[in-house]
mmCIF file with all atom_site columns, C-alpha atoms in Angstrom:
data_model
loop_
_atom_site.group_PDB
_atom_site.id
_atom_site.type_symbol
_atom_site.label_atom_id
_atom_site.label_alt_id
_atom_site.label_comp_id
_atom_site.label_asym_id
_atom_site.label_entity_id
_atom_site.label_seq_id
_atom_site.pdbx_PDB_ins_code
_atom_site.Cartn_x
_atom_site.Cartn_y
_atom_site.Cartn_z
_atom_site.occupancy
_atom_site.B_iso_or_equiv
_atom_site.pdbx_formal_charge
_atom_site.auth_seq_id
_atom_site.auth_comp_id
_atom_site.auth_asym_id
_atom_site.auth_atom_id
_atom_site.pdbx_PDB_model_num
ATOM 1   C CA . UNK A 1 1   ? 0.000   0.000  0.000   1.00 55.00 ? 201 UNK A CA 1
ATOM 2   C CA . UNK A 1 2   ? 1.458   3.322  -0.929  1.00 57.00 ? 202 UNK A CA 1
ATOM 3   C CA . UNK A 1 3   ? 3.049   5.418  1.820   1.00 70.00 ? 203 UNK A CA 1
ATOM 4   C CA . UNK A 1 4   ? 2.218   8.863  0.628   1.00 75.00 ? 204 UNK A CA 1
ATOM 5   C CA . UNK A 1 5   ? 2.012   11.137 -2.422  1.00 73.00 ? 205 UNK A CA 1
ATOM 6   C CA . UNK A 1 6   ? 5.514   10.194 -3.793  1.00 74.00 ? 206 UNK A CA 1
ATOM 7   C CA . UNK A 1 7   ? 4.512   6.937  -3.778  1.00 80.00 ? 207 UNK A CA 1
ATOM 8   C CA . UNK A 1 8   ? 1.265   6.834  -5.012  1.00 80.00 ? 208 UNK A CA 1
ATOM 9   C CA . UNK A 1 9   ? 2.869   9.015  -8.130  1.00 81.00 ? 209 UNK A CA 1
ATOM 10  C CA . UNK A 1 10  ? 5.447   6.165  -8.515  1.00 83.00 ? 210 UNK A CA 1
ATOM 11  C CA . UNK A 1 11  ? 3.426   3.607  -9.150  1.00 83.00 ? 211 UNK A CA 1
ATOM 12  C CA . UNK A 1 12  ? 1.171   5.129  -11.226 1.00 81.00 ? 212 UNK A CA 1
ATOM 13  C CA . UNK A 1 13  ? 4.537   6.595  -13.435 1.00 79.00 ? 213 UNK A CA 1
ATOM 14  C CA . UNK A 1 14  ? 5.181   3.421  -13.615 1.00 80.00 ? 214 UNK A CA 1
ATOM 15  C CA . UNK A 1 15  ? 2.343   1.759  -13.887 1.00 79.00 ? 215 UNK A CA 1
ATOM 16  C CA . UNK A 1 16  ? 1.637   4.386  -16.904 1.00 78.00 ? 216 UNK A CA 1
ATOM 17  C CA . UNK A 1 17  ? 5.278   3.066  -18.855 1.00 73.00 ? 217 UNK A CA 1
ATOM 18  C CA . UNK A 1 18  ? 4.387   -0.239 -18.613 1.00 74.00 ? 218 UNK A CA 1
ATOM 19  C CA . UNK A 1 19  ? 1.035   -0.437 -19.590 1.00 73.00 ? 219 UNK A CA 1
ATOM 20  C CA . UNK A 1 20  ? 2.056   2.326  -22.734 1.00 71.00 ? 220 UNK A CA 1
ATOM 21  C CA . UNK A 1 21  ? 4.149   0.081  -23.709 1.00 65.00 ? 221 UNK A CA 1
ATOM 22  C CA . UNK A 1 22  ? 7.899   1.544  -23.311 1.00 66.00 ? 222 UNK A CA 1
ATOM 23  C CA . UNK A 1 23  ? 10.285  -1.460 -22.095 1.00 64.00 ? 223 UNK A CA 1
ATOM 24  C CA . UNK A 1 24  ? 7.935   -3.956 -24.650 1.00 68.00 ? 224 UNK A CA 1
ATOM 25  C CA . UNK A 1 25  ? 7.765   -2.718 -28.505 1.00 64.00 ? 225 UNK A CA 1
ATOM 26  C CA . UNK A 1 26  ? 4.614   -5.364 -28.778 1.00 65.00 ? 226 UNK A CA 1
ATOM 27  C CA . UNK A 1 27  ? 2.303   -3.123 -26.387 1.00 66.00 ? 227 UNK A CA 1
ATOM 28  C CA . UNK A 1 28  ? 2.152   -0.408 -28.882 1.00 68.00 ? 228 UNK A CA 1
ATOM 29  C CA . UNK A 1 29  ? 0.382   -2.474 -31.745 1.00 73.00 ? 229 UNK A CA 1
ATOM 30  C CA . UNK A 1 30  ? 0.681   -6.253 -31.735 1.00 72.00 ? 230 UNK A CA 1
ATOM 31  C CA . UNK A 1 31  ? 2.183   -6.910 -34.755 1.00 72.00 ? 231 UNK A CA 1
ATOM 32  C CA . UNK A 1 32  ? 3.345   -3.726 -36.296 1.00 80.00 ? 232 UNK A CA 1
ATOM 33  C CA . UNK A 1 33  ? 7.061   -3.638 -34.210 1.00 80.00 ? 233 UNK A CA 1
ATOM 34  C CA . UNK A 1 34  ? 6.949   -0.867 -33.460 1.00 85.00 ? 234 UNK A CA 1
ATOM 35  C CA . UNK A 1 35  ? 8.723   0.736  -30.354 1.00 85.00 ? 235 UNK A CA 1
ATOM 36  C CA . UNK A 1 36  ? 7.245   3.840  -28.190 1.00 84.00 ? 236 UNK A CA 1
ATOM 37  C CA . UNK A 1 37  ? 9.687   6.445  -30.009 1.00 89.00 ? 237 UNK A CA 1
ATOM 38  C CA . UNK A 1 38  ? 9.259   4.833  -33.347 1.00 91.00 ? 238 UNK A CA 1
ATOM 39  C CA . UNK A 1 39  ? 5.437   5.395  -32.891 1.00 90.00 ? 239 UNK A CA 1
ATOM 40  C CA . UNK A 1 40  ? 5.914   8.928  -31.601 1.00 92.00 ? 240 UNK A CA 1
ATOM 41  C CA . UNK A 1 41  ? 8.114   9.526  -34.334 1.00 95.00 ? 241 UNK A CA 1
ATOM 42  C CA . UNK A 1 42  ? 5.999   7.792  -36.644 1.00 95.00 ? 242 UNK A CA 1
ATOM 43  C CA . UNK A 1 43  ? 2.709   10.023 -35.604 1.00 94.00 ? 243 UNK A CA 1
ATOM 44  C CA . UNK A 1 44  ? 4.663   13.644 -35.537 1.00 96.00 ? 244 UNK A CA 1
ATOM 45  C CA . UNK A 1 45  ? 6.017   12.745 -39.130 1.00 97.00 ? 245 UNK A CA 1
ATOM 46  C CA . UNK A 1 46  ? 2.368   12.331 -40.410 1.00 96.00 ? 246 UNK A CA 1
ATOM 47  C CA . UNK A 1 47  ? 2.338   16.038 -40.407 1.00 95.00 ? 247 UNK A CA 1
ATOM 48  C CA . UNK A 1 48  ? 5.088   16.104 -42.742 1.00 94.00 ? 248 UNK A CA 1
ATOM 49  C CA . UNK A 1 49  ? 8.595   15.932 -43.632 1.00 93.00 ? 249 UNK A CA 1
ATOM 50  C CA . UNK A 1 50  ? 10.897  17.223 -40.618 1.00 93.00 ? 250 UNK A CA 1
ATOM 51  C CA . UNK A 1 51  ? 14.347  17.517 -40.094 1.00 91.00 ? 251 UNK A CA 1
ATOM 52  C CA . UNK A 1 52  ? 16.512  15.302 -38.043 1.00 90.00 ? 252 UNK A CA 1
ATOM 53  C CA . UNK A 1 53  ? 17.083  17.515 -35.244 1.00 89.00 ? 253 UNK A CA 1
ATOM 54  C CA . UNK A 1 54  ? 13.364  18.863 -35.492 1.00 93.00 ? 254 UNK A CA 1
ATOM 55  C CA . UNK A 1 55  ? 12.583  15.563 -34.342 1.00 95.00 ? 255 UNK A CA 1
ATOM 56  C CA . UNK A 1 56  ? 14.964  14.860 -32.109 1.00 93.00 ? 256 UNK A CA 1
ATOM 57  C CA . UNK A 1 57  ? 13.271  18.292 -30.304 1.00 92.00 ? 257 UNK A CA 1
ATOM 58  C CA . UNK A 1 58  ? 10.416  16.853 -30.222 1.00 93.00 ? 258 UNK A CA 1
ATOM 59  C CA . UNK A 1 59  ? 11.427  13.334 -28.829 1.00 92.00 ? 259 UNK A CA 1
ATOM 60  C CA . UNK A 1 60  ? 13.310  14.763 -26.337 1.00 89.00 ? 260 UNK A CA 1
ATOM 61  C CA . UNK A 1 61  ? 16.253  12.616 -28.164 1.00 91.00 ? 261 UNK A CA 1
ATOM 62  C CA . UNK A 1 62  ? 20.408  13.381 -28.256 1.00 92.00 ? 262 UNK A CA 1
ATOM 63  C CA . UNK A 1 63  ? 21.483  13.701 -32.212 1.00 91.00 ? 263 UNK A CA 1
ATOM 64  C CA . UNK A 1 64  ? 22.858  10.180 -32.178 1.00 92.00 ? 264 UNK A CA 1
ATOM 65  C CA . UNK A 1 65  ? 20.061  8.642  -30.785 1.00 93.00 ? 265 UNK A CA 1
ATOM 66  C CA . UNK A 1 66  ? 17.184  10.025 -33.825 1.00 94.00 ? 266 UNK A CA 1
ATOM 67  C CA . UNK A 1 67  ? 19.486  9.053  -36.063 1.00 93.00 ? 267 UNK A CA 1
ATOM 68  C CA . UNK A 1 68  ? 19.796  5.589  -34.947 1.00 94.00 ? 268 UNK A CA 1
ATOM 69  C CA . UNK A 1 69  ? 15.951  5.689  -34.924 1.00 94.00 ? 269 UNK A CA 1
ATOM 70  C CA . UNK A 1 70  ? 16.233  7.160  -38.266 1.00 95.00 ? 270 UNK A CA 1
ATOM 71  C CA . UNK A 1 71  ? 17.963  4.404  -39.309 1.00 95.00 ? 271 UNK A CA 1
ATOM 72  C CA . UNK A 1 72  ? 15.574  1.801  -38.325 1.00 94.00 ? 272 UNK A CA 1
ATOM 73  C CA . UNK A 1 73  ? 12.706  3.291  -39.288 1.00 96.00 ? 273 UNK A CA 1
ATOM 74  C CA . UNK A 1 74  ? 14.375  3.594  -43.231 1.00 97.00 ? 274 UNK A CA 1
ATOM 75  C CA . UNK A 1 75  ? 15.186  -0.289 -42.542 1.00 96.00 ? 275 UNK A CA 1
ATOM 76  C CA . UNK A 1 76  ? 11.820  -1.296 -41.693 1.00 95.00 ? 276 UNK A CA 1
ATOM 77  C CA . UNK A 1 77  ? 10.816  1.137  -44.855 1.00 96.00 ? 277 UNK A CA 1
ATOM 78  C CA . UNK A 1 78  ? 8.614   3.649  -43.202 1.00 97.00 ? 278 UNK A CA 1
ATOM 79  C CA . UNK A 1 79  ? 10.592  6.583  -43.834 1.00 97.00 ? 279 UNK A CA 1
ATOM 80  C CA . UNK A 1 80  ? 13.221  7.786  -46.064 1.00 96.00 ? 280 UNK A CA 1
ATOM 81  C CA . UNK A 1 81  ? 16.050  10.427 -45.790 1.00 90.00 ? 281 UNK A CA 1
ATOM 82  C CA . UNK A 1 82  ? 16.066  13.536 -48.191 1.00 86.00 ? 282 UNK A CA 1
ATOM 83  C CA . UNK A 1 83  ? 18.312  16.149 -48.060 1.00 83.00 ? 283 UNK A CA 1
ATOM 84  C CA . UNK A 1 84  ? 17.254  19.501 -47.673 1.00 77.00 ? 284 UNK A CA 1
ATOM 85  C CA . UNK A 1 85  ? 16.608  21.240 -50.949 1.00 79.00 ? 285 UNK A CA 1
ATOM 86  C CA . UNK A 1 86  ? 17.615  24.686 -48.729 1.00 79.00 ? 286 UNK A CA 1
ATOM 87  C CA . UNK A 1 87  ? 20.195  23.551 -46.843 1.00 77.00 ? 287 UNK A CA 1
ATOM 88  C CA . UNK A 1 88  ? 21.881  20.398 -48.250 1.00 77.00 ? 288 UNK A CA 1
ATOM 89  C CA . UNK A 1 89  ? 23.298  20.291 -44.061 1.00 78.00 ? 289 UNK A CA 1
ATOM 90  C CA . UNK A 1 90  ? 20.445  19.146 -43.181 1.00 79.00 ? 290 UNK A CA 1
ATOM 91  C CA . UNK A 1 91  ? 18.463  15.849 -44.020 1.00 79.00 ? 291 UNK A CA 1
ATOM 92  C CA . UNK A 1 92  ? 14.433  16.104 -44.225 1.00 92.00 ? 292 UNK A CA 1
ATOM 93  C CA . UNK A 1 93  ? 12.866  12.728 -42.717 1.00 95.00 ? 293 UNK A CA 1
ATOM 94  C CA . UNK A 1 94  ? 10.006  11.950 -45.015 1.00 95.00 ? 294 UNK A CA 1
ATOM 95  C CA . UNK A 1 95  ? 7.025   8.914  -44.368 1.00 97.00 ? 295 UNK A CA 1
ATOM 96  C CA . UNK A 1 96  ? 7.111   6.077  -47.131 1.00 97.00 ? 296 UNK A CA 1
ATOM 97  C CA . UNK A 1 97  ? 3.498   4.844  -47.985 1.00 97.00 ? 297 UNK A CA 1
ATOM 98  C CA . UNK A 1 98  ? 4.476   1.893  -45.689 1.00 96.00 ? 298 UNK A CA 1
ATOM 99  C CA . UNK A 1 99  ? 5.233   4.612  -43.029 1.00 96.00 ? 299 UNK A CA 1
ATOM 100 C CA . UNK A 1 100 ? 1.319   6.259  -43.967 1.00 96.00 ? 300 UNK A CA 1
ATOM 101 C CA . UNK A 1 101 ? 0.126   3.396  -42.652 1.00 95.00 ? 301 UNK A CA 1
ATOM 102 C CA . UNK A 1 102 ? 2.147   2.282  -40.069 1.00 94.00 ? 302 UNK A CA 1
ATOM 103 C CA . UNK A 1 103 ? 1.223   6.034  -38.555 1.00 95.00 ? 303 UNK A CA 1
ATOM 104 C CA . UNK A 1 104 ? -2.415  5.504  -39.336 1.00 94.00 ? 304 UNK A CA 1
ATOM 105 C CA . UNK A 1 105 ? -2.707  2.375  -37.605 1.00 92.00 ? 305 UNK A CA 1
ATOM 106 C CA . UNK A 1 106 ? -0.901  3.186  -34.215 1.00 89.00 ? 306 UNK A CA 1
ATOM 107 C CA . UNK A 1 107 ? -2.972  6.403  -33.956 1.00 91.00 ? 307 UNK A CA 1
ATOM 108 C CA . UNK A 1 108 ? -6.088  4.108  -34.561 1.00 90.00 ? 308 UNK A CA 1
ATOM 109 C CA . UNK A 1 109 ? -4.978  1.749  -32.375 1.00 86.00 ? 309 UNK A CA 1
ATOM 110 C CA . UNK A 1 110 ? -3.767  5.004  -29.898 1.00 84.00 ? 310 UNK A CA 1
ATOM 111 C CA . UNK A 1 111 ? -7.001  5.972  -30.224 1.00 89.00 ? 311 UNK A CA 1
ATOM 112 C CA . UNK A 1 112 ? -9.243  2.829  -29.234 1.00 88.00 ? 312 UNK A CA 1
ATOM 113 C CA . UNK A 1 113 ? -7.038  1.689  -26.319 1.00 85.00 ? 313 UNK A CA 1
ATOM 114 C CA . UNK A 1 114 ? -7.220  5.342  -24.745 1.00 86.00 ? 314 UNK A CA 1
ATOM 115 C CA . UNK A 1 115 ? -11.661 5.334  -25.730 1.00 91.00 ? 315 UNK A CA 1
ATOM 116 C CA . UNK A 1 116 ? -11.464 2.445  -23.555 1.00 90.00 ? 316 UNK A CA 1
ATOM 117 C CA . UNK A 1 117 ? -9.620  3.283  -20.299 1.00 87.00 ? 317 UNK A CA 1
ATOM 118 C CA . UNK A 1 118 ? -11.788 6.563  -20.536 1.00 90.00 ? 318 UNK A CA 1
ATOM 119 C CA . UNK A 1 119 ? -14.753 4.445  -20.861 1.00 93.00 ? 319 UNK A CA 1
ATOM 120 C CA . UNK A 1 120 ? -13.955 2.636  -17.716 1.00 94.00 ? 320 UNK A CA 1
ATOM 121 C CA . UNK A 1 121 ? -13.114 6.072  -15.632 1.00 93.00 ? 321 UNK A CA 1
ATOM 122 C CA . UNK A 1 122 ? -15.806 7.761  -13.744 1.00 95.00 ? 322 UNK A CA 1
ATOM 123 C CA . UNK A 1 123 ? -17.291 10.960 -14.609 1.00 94.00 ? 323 UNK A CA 1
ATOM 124 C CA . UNK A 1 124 ? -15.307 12.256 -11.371 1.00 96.00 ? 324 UNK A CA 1
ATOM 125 C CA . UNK A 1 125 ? -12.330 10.457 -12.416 1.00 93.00 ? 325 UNK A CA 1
ATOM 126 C CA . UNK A 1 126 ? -12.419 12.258 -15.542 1.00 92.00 ? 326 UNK A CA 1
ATOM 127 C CA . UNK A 1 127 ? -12.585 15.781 -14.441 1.00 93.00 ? 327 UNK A CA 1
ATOM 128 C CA . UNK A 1 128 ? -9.671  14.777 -12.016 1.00 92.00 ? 328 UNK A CA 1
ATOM 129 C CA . UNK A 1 129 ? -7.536  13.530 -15.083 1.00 89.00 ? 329 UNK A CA 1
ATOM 130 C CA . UNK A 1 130 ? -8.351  17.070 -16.483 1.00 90.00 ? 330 UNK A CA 1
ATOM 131 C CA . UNK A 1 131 ? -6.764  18.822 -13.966 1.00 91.00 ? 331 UNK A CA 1
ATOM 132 C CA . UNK A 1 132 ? -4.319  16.625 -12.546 1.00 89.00 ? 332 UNK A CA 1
ATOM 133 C CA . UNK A 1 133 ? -2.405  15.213 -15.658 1.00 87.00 ? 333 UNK A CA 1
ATOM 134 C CA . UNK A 1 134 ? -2.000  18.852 -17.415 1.00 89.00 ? 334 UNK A CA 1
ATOM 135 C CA . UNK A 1 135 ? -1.082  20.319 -13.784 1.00 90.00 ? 335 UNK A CA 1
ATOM 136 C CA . UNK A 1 136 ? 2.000   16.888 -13.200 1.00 87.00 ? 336 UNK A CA 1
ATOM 137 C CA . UNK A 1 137 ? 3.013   17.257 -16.810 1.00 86.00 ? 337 UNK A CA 1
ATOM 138 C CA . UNK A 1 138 ? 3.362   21.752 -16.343 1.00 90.00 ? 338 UNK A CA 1
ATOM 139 C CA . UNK A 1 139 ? 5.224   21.018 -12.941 1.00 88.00 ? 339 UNK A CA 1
ATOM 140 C CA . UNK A 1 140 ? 7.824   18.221 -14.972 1.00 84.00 ? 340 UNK A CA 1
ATOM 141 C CA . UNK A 1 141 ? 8.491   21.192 -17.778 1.00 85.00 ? 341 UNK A CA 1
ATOM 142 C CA . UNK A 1 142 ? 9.052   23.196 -15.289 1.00 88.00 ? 342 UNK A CA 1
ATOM 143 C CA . UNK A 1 143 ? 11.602  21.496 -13.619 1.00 84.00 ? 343 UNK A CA 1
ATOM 144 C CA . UNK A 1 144 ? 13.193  20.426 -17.174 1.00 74.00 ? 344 UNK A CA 1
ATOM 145 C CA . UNK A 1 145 ? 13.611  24.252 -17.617 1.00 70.00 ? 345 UNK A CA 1
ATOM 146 C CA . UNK A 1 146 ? 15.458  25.009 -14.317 1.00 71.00 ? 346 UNK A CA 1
ATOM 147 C CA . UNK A 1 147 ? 17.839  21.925 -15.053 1.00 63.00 ? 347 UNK A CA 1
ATOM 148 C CA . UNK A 1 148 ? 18.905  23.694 -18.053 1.00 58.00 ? 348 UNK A CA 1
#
């Protein structure tokens, strides 16, 4: 039984990594492969071509690491590597077709799996998650951007 607040926010981290799917690529969509940062990646790249470093910033990922992820993503053939038209520096990471639909069906899978643990909240538990999640998720910015 948890101790206090620090504890009850451990578990539920956690609890919340685990059942997302983070340490086990399988969670995410049986089937598909993917990993959690291949699906993020996968999902802000439906928006459009970015480059590297773009979505490394949005990852929260070193250089090295999103372009290792890069790298398997091209291998698996759901994105390809352009370089930049306006600044040949840079390399534009572009969705294949294969990548379209890998995208489409995590954020349709995303999408179910999140219907249904809403479905099974309570009205009160859903104005809670309104307030709480936004409030834990302004505090953990916050404390990114004294660390800096």
């Amino acid at each position: 039984m948890p101790a206090g607040p620090h504890d009850v926010l451990e578990l539920a981290i956690d609890g919340l990594f685990r059942r997302r799917g983070v340490l086990d690529p399988s969670r995410v969509v049986p089937g598909l492969g993917a990993s959690l940062s291949e699906s993020l990646a996968l999902g802000y790249l439906a928006a459009g071509p970015c480059v590297q470093h773009e979505l490394g910033s949005y990852l929260g990922l070193e250089k090295s690491t999103v372009s290792r992820l890069v790298a398997g993503m091209t291998e698996k053939g759901w994105v390809e590597r352009a370089r930049c038209p306006d600044n040949r520096r840079f390399q534009k990471v572009v969705l294949t077709a294969p990548g379209e639909r890998a995208a489409a069906q995590i954020a349709e899978a995303t999408k179910q799996r999140h219907e249904r643990w809403f479905t099974a909240l309570t009205e009160e538990e859903h104005k809670a998650l309104a307030i709480g999640l936004p409030a834990l998720l302004r505090a953990m910015a916050a404390e990114d951007d004294t660390a800096q």
